[in-house]
Amino acid sequence: MTALSLSFAGLLSTLQSSIGTLLDPRKPSNGRLYSLSDAMLGAFSAFYMQSTSFLDYQRHLESREGRNNAESLFGLTQIPSVEQIRNILDQIAAMGLFEVFDRIYQALEQQGYLSRFEVLGSNLLVALDGTEYYSSQNISCPCCSKRTSRKGQVTYSHKAILPVIVAPGQSAVISLSPAFITPQDGHAKQDCEQAAAKRWMSGHHSMAMARSITLLGDDLFSRQPMCEEAARNGFNYIFVCLPESHLALYDWIAFNAANGKVKTVERSVSSTAKGDEIWHYRYLNDVPLRAEAPSLSVNWCELTVTRKSDGQRLYCNSWVTNHALSAQCVIEVATAGRCRWKTENENHNVLKTKGYNLEHNFGHGQQHLSTMLLTLNLLAFLFHTVLGLADERYQSIRQIRGTRKGFFQDILALTKYLWFESWNALLDFMLADTTPKKAKRRRRSSRDTS
């Protein structure tokens, strides 16, 4: 297999190749006027351009110019309607596109882009966090989860684990394939976040065998079955561990603290916003995770941040991990554990409020539509993330334009009225609007000093 180019053309080719392996469940008929590829790439293009009107704009451009950007940028041969896209995609399981996430991850690894995300030696941090992206009291499908209120009102929803690679000091997060929280065949109990996370671990066993990966998770994950599942599949872990849910563990901590066996580290940290702070770490190795035998032995640490001037507590959290703790390592583990917030701020929040509109009901369907649209939306987010890491043209435009919103407004406005033969041609057009002016200033400056 040839090396994947981390350009837009290379990323799109990977998506097109994956789509080409999917079986079209439709019977040959007039209902196959639009190809499976056109339907998937049409939906993907709307997410990538952050506009549900993108395809409508391209129909108008086609009528005026005899050509359109849906074809030149994304490879569509015909432009299906939104309703046609929904009908086609509802029949296709989203898992068929998961290999796109895997291939992009492997290319980032092979080409060295993941080195900046490494912590704790050579570990990558993968935050596992669930989110709800659809909710209704009226519309449902067999894949919906449901909850019933005390008054008997049933709410239907779609949820998923959205794993991302995170790191301290890195604003970008790298999306990995999701794990859907959905009713499982042969299971009487309703699916849950922990069960979906276990399926994800099992499905990514080979990833953990190839390099060191530490999973991050909230307090629901710091239970023995979850920790054992992580270890069984080759993952390290740092999971939040709260006193109210781990009574036996904290009794053990209190007993050892009373006997002087809980070790501490303290350092002063300057903060321009809040004044000087005291960061106080406590840690203990070989702690039983639960009272029932057999109990897994884990390592525990806690970080408390207080303001130096008045002693006000600003932050407190604690974790269990399989990383052996020392005076230096406890600082690294706590820093890594705190990175879990990035999955909310840099992933969920961006997907829900910064143009990807994750919670918008793009279509629900009766089979796979909701999960397929989520997957295509995540791929659009991943493409932009990768281009931000690896594509100099893209980086230059984003820096010049300043805001995410402004960037997407520009590319949508340009492609609404003008035709571009490729994504690079579009970026070159945008760069040409600024580069010549700077070049002229440099030339004038050179003449003035000569």
mmCIF file of N, CA, C and O in Angstrom, residues 135-172:
data_model
loop_
_atom_site.group_PDB
_atom_site.id
_atom_site.type_symbol
_atom_site.label_atom_id
_atom_site.label_comp_id
_atom_site.label_asym_id
_atom_site.label_seq_id
_atom_site.Cartn_x
_atom_site.Cartn_y
_atom_site.Cartn_z
ATOM 1 N N SER A 135 -31.566 13.822 20.117
ATOM 2 C CA SER A 135 -32.565 13.570 21.162
ATOM 3 C C SER A 135 -33.934 14.006 20.673
ATOM 4 O O SER A 135 -34.078 15.077 20.066
ATOM 5 N N SER A 136 -34.936 13.162 20.911
ATOM 6 C CA SER A 136 -36.302 13.487 20.503
ATOM 7 C C SER A 136 -37.284 12.673 21.336
ATOM 8 O O SER A 136 -36.984 11.552 21.759
ATOM 9 N N GLN A 137 -38.435 13.245 21.555
ATOM 10 C CA GLN A 137 -39.511 12.513 22.228
ATOM 11 C C GLN A 137 -40.530 11.981 21.231
ATOM 12 O O GLN A 137 -41.496 11.333 21.634
ATOM 13 N N ASN A 138 -40.279 12.239 19.943
ATOM 14 C CA ASN A 138 -41.261 11.850 18.921
ATOM 15 C C ASN A 138 -40.685 10.937 17.847
ATOM 16 O O ASN A 138 -41.369 10.023 17.386
ATOM 17 N N ILE A 139 -39.458 11.184 17.430
ATOM 18 C CA ILE A 139 -38.876 10.438 16.320
ATOM 19 C C ILE A 139 -37.847 9.461 16.856
ATOM 20 O O ILE A 139 -36.970 9.825 17.639
ATOM 21 N N SER A 140 -37.935 8.208 16.407
ATOM 22 C CA SER A 140 -36.999 7.186 16.888
ATOM 23 C C SER A 140 -36.739 6.179 15.783
ATOM 24 O O SER A 140 -37.396 6.170 14.742
ATOM 25 N N CYS A 141 -35.750 5.320 16.030
ATOM 26 C CA CYS A 141 -35.434 4.214 15.127
ATOM 27 C C CYS A 141 -34.957 3.047 15.981
ATOM 28 O O CYS A 141 -34.725 3.196 17.186
ATOM 29 N N PRO A 142 -34.794 1.861 15.396
ATOM 30 C CA PRO A 142 -34.354 0.713 16.192
ATOM 31 C C PRO A 142 -32.976 0.889 16.831
ATOM 32 O O PRO A 142 -32.635 0.174 17.774
ATOM 33 N N CYS A 143 -32.172 1.827 16.329
ATOM 34 C CA CYS A 143 -30.839 2.042 16.885
ATOM 35 C C CYS A 143 -30.818 3.059 18.017
ATOM 36 O O CYS A 143 -29.753 3.342 18.584
ATOM 37 N N CYS A 144 -31.947 3.630 18.348
ATOM 38 C CA CYS A 144 -32.011 4.638 19.407
ATOM 39 C C CYS A 144 -31.855 4.015 20.793
ATOM 40 O O CYS A 144 -32.353 2.905 21.052
ATOM 41 N N SER A 145 -31.206 4.753 21.673
ATOM 42 C CA SER A 145 -31.299 4.469 23.096
ATOM 43 C C SER A 145 -32.540 5.193 23.604
ATOM 44 O O SER A 145 -33.005 6.152 22.988
ATOM 45 N N LYS A 146 -33.088 4.727 24.713
ATOM 46 C CA LYS A 146 -34.265 5.423 25.237
ATOM 47 C C LYS A 146 -34.240 5.448 26.754
ATOM 48 O O LYS A 146 -33.696 4.556 27.406
ATOM 49 N N ARG A 147 -34.787 6.519 27.287
ATOM 50 C CA ARG A 147 -34.915 6.645 28.734
ATOM 51 C C ARG A 147 -36.323 7.132 29.035
ATOM 52 O O ARG A 147 -36.909 7.919 28.273
ATOM 53 N N THR A 148 -36.854 6.678 30.154
ATOM 54 C CA THR A 148 -38.225 7.009 30.535
ATOM 55 C C THR A 148 -38.199 7.815 31.828
ATOM 56 O O THR A 148 -37.576 7.413 32.821
ATOM 57 N N SER A 149 -38.844 8.967 31.814
ATOM 58 C CA SER A 149 -38.886 9.820 32.996
ATOM 59 C C SER A 149 -39.850 9.244 34.025
ATOM 60 O O SER A 149 -40.603 8.299 33.748
ATOM 61 N N ARG A 150 -39.859 9.813 35.212
ATOM 62 C CA ARG A 150 -40.772 9.354 36.267
ATOM 63 C C ARG A 150 -42.225 9.534 35.867
ATOM 64 O O ARG A 150 -43.106 8.827 36.362
ATOM 65 N N LYS A 151 -42.470 10.485 34.973
ATOM 66 C CA LYS A 151 -43.843 10.719 34.513
ATOM 67 C C LYS A 151 -44.209 9.848 33.312
ATOM 68 O O LYS A 151 -45.284 9.975 32.760
ATOM 69 N N GLY A 152 -43.279 8.986 32.907
ATOM 70 C CA GLY A 152 -43.562 8.067 31.810
ATOM 71 C C GLY A 152 -43.215 8.600 30.436
ATOM 72 O O GLY A 152 -43.472 7.927 29.439
ATOM 73 N N GLN A 153 -42.618 9.786 30.360
ATOM 74 C CA GLN A 153 -42.247 10.355 29.067
ATOM 75 C C GLN A 153 -40.975 9.677 28.552
ATOM 76 O O GLN A 153 -39.960 9.627 29.236
ATOM 77 N N VAL A 154 -41.051 9.140 27.344
ATOM 78 C CA VAL A 154 -39.910 8.451 26.744
ATOM 79 C C VAL A 154 -39.132 9.422 25.855
ATOM 80 O O VAL A 154 -39.714 10.125 25.028
ATOM 81 N N THR A 155 -37.812 9.454 26.044
ATOM 82 C CA THR A 155 -36.934 10.259 25.200
ATOM 83 C C THR A 155 -35.996 9.321 24.453
ATOM 84 O O THR A 155 -35.366 8.447 25.049
ATOM 85 N N TYR A 156 -35.924 9.500 23.143
ATOM 86 C CA TYR A 156 -35.058 8.688 22.285
ATOM 87 C C TYR A 156 -33.794 9.483 21.970
ATOM 88 O O TYR A 156 -33.850 10.703 21.801
ATOM 89 N N SER A 157 -32.677 8.790 21.901
ATOM 90 C CA SER A 157 -31.422 9.509 21.675
ATOM 91 C C SER A 157 -30.412 8.637 20.943
ATOM 92 O O SER A 157 -30.525 7.414 20.894
ATOM 93 N N HIS A 158 -29.418 9.318 20.384
ATOM 94 C CA HIS A 158 -28.224 8.669 19.839
ATOM 95 C C HIS A 158 -27.018 9.211 20.577
ATOM 96 O O HIS A 158 -26.873 10.423 20.752
ATOM 97 N N LYS A 159 -26.155 8.295 21.003
ATOM 98 C CA LYS A 159 -24.938 8.662 21.724
ATOM 99 C C LYS A 159 -23.765 7.890 21.134
ATOM 100 O O LYS A 159 -23.939 6.856 20.491
ATOM 101 N N ALA A 160 -22.572 8.404 21.388
ATOM 102 C CA ALA A 160 -21.377 7.725 20.901
ATOM 103 C C ALA A 160 -20.177 8.114 21.746
ATOM 104 O O ALA A 160 -20.136 9.191 22.334
ATOM 105 N N ILE A 161 -19.210 7.208 21.808
ATOM 106 C CA ILE A 161 -17.882 7.530 22.315
ATOM 107 C C ILE A 161 -17.111 8.139 21.145
ATOM 108 O O ILE A 161 -17.040 7.549 20.062
ATOM 109 N N LEU A 162 -16.547 9.323 21.353
ATOM 110 C CA LEU A 162 -15.778 9.990 20.300
ATOM 111 C C LEU A 162 -14.321 10.101 20.755
ATOM 112 O O LEU A 162 -13.906 11.117 21.318
ATOM 113 N N PRO A 163 -13.513 9.061 20.530
ATOM 114 C CA PRO A 163 -12.128 9.078 21.007
ATOM 115 C C PRO A 163 -11.283 10.093 20.239
ATOM 116 O O PRO A 163 -11.410 10.231 19.013
ATOM 117 N N VAL A 164 -10.407 10.801 20.949
ATOM 118 C CA VAL A 164 -9.489 11.747 20.318
ATOM 119 C C VAL A 164 -8.120 11.663 20.977
ATOM 120 O O VAL A 164 -8.011 11.404 22.181
ATOM 121 N N ILE A 165 -7.078 11.871 20.187
ATOM 122 C CA ILE A 165 -5.722 11.992 20.705
ATOM 123 C C ILE A 165 -5.537 13.419 21.202
ATOM 124 O O ILE A 165 -5.810 14.381 20.470
ATOM 125 N N VAL A 166 -5.113 13.568 22.439
ATOM 126 C CA VAL A 166 -4.919 14.893 23.048
ATOM 127 C C VAL A 166 -3.511 14.960 23.633
ATOM 128 O O VAL A 166 -2.850 13.933 23.820
ATOM 129 N N ALA A 167 -3.072 16.172 23.924
ATOM 130 C CA ALA A 167 -1.766 16.343 24.567
ATOM 131 C C ALA A 167 -1.689 17.715 25.206
ATOM 132 O O ALA A 167 -2.267 18.675 24.685
ATOM 133 N N PRO A 168 -0.966 17.844 26.331
ATOM 134 C CA PRO A 168 -0.756 19.164 26.935
ATOM 135 C C PRO A 168 -0.068 20.090 25.933
ATOM 136 O O PRO A 168 0.867 19.692 25.237
ATOM 137 N N GLY A 169 -0.546 21.316 25.855
ATOM 138 C CA GLY A 169 0.086 22.288 24.975
ATOM 139 C C GLY A 169 -0.305 22.195 23.520
ATOM 140 O O GLY A 169 0.148 22.996 22.703
ATOM 141 N N GLN A 170 -1.139 21.226 23.170
ATOM 142 C CA GLN A 170 -1.600 21.076 21.789
ATOM 143 C C GLN A 170 -3.074 21.456 21.706
ATOM 144 O O GLN A 170 -3.913 20.857 22.373
ATOM 145 N N SER A 171 -3.383 22.454 20.885
ATOM 146 C CA SER A 171 -4.787 22.853 20.743
ATOM 147 C C SER A 171 -5.564 21.892 19.863
ATOM 148 O O SER A 171 -6.776 21.736 20.014
ATOM 149 N N ALA A 172 -4.872 21.223 18.940
ATOM 150 C CA ALA A 172 -5.543 20.277 18.050
ATOM 151 C C ALA A 172 -5.802 18.961 18.769
ATOM 152 O O ALA A 172 -5.033 18.538 19.641
#
